[in-house]
Short mmCIF file of C-alpha atoms and ligand atoms in Angstrom, two decimals:
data_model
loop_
_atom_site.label_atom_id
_atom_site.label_comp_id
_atom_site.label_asym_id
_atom_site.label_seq_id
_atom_site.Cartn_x
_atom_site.Cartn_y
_atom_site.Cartn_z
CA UNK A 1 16.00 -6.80 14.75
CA UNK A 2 14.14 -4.47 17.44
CA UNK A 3 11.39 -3.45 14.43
CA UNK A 4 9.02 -0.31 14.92
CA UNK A 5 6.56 -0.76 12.27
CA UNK A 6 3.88 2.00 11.16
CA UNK A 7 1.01 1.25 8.84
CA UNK A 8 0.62 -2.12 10.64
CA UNK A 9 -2.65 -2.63 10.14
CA UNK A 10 -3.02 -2.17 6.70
CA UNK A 11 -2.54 -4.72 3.84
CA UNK A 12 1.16 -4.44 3.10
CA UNK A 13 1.61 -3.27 7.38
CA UNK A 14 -0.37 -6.59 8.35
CA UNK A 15 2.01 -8.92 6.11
CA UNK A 16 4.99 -7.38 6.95
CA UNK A 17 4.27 -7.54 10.18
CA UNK A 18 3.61 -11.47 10.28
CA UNK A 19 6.83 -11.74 7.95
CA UNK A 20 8.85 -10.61 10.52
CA UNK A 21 7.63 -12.41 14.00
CA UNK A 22 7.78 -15.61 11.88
CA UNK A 23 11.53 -14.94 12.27
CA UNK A 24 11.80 -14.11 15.40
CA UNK A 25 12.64 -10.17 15.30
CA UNK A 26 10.60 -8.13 18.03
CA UNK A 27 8.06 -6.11 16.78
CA UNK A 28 6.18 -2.69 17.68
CA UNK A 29 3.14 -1.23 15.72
CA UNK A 30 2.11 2.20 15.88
CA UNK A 31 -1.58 2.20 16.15
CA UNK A 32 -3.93 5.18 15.40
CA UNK A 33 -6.71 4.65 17.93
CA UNK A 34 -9.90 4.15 16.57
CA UNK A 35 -8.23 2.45 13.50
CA UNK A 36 -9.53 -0.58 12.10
CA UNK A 37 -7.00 -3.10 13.70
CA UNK A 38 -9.05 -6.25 11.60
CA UNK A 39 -5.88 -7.37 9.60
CA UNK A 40 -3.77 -7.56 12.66
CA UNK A 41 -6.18 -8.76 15.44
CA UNK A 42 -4.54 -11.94 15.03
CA UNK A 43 -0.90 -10.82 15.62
CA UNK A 44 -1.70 -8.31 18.53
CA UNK A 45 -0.74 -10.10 21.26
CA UNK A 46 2.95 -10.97 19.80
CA UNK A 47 3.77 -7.13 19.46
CA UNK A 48 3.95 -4.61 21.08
CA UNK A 49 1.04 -1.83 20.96
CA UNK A 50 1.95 2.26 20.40
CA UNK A 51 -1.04 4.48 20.27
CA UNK A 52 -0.09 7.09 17.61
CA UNK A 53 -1.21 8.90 14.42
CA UNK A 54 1.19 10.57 12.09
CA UNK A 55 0.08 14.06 12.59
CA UNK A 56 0.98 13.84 15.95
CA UNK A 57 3.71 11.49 16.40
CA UNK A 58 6.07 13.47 18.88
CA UNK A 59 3.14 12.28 21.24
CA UNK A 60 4.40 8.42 21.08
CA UNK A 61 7.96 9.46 22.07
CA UNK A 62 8.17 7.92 25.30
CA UNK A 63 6.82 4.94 24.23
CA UNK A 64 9.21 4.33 20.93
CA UNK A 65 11.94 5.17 23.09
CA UNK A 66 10.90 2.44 25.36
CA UNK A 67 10.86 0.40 23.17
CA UNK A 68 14.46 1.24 21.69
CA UNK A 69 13.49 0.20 17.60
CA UNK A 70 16.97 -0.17 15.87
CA UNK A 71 15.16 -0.25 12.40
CA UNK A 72 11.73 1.39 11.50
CA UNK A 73 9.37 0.80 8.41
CA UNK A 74 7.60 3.33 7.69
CA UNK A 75 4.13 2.38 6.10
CA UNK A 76 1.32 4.71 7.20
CA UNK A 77 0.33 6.70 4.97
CA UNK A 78 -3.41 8.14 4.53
CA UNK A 79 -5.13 8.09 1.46
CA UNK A 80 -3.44 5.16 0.02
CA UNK A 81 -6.77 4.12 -1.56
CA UNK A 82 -10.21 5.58 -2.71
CA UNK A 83 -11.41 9.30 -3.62
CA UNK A 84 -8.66 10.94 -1.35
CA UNK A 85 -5.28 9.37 -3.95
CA UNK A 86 -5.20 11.92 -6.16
CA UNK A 87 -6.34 15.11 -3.71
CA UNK A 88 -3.75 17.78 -2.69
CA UNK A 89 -4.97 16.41 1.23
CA UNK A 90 -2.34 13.80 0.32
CA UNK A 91 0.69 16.25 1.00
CA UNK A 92 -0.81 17.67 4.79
CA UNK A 93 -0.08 14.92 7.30
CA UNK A 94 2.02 12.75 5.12
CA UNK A 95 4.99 14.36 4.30
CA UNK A 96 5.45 16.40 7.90
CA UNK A 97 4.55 13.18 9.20
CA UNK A 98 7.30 10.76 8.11
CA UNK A 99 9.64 13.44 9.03
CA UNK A 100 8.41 14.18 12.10
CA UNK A 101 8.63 10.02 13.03
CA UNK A 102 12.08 9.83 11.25
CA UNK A 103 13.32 12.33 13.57
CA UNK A 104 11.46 10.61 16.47
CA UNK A 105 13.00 6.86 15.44
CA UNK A 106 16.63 8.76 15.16
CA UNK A 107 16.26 10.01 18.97
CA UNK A 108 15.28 6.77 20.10
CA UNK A 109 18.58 5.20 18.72
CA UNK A 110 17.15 3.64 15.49
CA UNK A 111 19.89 3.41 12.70
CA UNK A 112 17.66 1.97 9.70
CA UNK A 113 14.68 3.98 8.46
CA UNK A 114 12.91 2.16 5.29
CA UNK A 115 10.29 4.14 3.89
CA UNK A 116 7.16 2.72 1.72
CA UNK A 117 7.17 4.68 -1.62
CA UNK A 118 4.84 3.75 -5.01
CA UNK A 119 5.29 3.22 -8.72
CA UNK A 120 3.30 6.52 -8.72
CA UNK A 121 5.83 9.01 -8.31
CA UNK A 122 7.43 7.97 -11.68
CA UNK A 123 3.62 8.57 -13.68
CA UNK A 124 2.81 6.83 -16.51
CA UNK A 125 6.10 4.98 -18.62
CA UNK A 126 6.67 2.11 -21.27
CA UNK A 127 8.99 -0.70 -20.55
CA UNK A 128 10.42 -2.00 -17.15
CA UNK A 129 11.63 1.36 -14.66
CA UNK A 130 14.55 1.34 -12.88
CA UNK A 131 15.69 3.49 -9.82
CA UNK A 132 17.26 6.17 -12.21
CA UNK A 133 13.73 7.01 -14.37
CA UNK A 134 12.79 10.55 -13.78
CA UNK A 135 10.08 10.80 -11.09
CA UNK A 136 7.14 12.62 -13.13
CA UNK A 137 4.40 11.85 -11.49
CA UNK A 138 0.83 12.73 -12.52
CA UNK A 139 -1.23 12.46 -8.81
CA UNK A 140 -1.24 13.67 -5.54
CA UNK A 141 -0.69 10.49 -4.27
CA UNK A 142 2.48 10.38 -6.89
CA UNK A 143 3.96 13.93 -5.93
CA UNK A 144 3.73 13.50 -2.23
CA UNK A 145 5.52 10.15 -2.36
CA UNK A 146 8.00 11.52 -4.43
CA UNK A 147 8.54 14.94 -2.29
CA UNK A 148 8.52 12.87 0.93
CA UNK A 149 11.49 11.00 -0.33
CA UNK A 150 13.09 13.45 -1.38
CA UNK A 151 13.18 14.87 1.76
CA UNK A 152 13.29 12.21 4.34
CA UNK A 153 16.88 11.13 2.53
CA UNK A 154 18.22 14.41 3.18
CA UNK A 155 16.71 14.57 7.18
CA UNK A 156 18.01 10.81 7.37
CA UNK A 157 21.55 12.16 6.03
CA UNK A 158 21.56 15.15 8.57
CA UNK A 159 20.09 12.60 11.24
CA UNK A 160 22.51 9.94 10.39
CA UNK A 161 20.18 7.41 9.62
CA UNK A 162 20.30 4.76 7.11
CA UNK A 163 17.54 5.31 4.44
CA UNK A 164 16.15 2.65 2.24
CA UNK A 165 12.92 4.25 -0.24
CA UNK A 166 10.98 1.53 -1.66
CA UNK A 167 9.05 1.93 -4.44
CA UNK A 168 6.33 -0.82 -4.34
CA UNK A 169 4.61 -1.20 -7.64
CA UNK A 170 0.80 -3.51 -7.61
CA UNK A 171 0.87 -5.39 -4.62
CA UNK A 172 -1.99 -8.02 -4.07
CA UNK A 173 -3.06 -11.07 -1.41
CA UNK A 174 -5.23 -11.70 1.33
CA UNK A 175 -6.23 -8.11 2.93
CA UNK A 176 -5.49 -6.24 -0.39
CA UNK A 177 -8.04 -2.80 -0.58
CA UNK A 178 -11.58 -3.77 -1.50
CA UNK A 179 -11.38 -1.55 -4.85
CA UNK A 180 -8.11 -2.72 -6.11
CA UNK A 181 -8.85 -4.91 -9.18
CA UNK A 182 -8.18 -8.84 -8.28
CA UNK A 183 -10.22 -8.42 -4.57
CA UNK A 184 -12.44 -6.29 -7.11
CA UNK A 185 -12.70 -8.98 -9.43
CA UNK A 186 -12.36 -12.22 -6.68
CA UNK A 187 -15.61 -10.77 -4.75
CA UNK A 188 -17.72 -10.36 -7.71
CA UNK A 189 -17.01 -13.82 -9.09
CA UNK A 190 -17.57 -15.65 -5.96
CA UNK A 191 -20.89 -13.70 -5.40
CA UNK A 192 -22.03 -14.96 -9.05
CA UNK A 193 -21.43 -11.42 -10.56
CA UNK A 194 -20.37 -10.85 -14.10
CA UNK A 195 -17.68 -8.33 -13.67
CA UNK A 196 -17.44 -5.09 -16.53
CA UNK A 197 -14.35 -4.81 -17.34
CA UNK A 198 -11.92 -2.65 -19.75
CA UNK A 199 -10.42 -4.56 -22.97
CA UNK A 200 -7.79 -5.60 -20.80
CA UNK A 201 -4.66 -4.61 -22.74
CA UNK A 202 -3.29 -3.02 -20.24
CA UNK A 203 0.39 -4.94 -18.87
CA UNK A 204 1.03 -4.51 -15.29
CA UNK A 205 3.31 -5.46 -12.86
CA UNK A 206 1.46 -7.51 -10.06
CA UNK A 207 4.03 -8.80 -6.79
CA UNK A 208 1.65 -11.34 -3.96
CA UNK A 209 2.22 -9.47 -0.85
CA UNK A 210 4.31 -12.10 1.22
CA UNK A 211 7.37 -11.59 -1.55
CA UNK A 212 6.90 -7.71 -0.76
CA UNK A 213 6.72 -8.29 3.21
CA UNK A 214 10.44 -10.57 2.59
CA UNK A 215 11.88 -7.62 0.45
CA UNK A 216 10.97 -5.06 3.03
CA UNK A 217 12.95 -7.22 5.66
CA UNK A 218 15.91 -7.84 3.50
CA UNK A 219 16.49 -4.75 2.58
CA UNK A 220 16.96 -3.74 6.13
CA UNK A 221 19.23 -6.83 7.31
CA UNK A 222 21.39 -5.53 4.11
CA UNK A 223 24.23 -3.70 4.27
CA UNK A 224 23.82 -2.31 1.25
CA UNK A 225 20.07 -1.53 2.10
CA UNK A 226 20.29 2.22 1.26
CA UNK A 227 19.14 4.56 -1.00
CA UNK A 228 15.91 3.71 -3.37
CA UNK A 229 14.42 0.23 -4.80
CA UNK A 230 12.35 -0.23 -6.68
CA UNK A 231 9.32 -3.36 -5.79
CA UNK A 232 8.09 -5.60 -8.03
CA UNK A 233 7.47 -9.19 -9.63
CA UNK A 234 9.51 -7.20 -12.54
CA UNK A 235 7.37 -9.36 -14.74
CA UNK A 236 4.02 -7.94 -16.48
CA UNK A 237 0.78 -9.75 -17.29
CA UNK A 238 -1.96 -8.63 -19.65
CA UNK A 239 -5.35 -7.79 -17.13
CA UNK A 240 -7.26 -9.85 -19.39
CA UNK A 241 -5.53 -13.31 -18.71
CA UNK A 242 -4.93 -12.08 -14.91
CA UNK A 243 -8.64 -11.33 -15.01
CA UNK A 244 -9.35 -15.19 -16.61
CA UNK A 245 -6.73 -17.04 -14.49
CA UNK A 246 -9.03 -15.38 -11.74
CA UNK A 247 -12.01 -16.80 -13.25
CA UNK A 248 -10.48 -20.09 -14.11
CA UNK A 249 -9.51 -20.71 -10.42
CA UNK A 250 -13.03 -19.59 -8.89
CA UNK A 251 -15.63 -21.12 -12.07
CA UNK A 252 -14.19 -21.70 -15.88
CA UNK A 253 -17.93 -21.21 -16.62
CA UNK A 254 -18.34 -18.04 -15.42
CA UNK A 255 -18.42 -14.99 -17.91
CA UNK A 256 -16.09 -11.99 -17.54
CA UNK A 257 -17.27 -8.13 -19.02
CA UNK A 258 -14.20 -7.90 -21.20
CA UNK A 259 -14.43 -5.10 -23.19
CA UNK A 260 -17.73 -3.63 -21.39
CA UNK A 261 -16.36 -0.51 -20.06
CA UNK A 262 -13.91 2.06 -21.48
CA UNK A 263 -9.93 2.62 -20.32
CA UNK A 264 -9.95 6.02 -18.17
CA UNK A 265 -8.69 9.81 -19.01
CA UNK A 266 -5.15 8.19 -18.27
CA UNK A 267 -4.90 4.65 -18.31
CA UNK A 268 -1.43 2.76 -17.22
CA UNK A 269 -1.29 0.63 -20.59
CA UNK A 270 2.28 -0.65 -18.87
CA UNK A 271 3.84 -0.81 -15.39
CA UNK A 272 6.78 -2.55 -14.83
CA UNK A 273 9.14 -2.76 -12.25
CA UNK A 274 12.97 -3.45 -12.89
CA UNK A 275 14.21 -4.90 -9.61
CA UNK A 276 18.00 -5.77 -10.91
CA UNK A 277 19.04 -3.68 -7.72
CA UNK A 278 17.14 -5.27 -5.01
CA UNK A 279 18.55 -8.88 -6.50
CA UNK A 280 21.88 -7.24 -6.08
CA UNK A 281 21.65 -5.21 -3.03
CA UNK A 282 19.21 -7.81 -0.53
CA UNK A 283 19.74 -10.94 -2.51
CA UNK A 284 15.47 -10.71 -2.83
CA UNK A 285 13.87 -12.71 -5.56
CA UNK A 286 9.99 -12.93 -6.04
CA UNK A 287 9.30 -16.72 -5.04
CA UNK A 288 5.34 -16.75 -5.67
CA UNK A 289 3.78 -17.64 -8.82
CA UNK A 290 1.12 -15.42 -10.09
CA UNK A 291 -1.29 -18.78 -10.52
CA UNK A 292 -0.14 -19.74 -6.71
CA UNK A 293 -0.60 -15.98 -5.58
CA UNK A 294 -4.10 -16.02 -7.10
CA UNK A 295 -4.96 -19.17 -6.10
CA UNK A 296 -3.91 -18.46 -2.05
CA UNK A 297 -6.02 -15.05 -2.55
CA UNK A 298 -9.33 -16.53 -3.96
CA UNK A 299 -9.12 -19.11 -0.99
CA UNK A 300 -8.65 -16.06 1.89
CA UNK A 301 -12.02 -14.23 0.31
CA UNK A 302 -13.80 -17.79 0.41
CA UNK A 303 -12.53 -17.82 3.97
CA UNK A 304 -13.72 -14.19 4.74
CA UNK A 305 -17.18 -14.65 2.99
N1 LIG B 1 -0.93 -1.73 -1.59
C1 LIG B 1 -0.07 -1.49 -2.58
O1 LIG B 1 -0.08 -2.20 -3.63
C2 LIG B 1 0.92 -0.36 -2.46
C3 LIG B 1 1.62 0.03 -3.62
C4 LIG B 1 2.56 1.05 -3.51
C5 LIG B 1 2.82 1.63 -2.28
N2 LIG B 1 2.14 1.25 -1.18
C6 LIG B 1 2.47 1.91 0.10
O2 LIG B 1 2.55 0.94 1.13
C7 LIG B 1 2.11 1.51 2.36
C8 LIG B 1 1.00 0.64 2.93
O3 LIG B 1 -0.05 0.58 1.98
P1 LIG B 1 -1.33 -0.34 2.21
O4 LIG B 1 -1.75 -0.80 0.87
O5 LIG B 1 -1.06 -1.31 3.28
O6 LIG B 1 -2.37 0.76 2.71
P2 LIG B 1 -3.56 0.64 3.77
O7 LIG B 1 -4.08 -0.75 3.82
O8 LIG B 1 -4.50 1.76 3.44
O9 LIG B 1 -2.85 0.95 5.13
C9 LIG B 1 -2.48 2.24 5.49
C10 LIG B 1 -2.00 2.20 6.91
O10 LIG B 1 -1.61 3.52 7.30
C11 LIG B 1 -2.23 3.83 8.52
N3 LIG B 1 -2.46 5.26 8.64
C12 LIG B 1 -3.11 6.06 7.77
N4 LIG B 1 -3.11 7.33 8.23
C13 LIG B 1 -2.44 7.30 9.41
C14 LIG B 1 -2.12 8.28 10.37
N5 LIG B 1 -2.48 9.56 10.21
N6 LIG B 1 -1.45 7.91 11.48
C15 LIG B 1 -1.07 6.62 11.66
N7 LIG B 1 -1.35 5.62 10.79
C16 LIG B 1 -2.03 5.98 9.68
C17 LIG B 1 -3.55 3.05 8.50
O11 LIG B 1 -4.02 2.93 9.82
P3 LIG B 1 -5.60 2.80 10.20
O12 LIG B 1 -5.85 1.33 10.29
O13 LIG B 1 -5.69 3.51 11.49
O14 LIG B 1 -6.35 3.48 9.09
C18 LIG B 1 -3.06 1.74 7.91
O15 LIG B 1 -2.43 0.95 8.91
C19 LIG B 1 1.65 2.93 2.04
O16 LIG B 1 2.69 3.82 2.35
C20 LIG B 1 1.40 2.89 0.54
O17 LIG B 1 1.54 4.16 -0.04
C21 LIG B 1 1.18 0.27 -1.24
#
């Protein structure tokens, strides 16, 4: 695979990226300069380097078709974490954006487009949610996803492009975003904090982030790679034991804030991904046990400390 990868400097970008030079496929990252290239310093000099930002992409042309990508993943996306998720900003450069590169990629030859999409554009839902649940989603983040997959499939069908929307659900591991809750929780624990935490009832859906990087490369090495999937361990565990197995691996002793703080306006009481398709379509199957997953995090922030 001749792999054009956006977003690869970020958590999921940075895996995926690794993933994929472990076996062998040539890789090209789109870089915004300036970024923070921390995740992917170590990688650098196995890929090959684009300068480019999303709201300005037609700029790299010469340089993606240089590089002649047969398959792109398309991860960028700004605002993925923090203040700006649920802020109408969310719709500007991201949506024009991944068209503007889709149509880019198409002119450079590329025949597989696979798109990063979020549990977020279905909103909040009970049980496990498959490919055909109603998108209703309840943030910015949520409705741009969902709008930029809508229309990338149609400018991939007009473009003749295969297009593959994946909807990743919680992904975590070494490089995850400093306020998600397990780096949350990991960093307070190892600095001797006593983290304040909700009741903990909440059931979510939480996949380590090597499993995603393997799904993202199946999925394009499949023939039957098209259309959406959705990404996830498809398994749920309650935040409470995920927050103690946390504990449990750093200090048993150490106390956790259970109950100290209150759920939010809207909390996600489940999230569940089913992934029947992706077994079906890519053959993927999580391999990483939420004990290992934890364990390999806790021992990258000891390592980063
Ligand atoms: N993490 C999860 O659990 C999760 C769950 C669902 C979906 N996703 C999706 O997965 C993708 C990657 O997420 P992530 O967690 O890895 O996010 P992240 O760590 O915030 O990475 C975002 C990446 O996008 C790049 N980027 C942002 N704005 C850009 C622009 N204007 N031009 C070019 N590059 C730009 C960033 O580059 P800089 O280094 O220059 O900022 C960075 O490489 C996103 O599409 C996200 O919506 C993630």
């Amino acid at each position: 695979m001749r792999a054009l990868v956006t977003g690869a400097t970020g958590f999921v970008g940075s895996h995926l990226v690794e993933h994929l030079l472990d076996r062998g496929h040539a890789v090209a990252v789109v870089r915004r300069p300036g970024g923070d290239p921390r995740l992917l310093r170590p990688l650098l000099h196995r890929v090959v380097a684009i300068d480019g930002d999303l709201g300005g992409i037609a700029a790299s042309r010469d340089a993606i078709d240089a590089f002649r990508p047969d398959t792109t993943f398309h991860l960028a996306w700004s605002g993925v974490a923090g203040p700006g998720r649920d802020d109408a900003s969310q719709v500007e450069g991201n949506v024009s954006g991944t068209l503007e590169l889709l149509r880019v990629a198409a002119t450079a030859g590329c025949g597989t487009f696979v798109g990063l999409g979020s549990q977020a554009e279905f909103g909040p839902r009970t049980g496990a949610i498959g490919e055909d649940a109603p998108a209703d989603p309840t943030t910015w983040y949520g409705i741009a996803k969902a709008c930029t997959h809508l229309m990338a499939r149609r400018l991939a069908d007009d473009l003749g492009v295969r297009f593959a929307w994946i909807r990743l659900f919680s992904a975590y591991g070494p490089g995850d975003h400093g306020g998600a809750l397990i780096p949350t929780l990991i960093r307070s624990l190892l600095d001797g904090g006593r983290p304040s935490l909700t009741a903990g009832e909440q059931r979510w859906d939480f996949l380590y982030i090597t499993d995603a990087a393997e799904a993202l490369r199946l999925v394009a090495e499949s023939p039957d790679g098209a259309g959406p999937f959705n990404l996830g361990s498809g398994r749920v565990h309650r935040i409470a034991d995920v927050a103690a197995a946390v504990r449990d691996l750093i200090d048993p002793s150490l106390p956790l804030g259970l109950g100290e703080r209150p759920y939010g306006p809207r909390p996600i009481m489940h999230l569940q991904a089913d992934v029947g398709r992706l077994r079906e379509a890519a053959g993927w199957e999580p391999r990483t046990s939420l004990d290992e997953g934890l364990r390999r995090t806790i021992q990258w922030h000891r390592r980063a400390a």
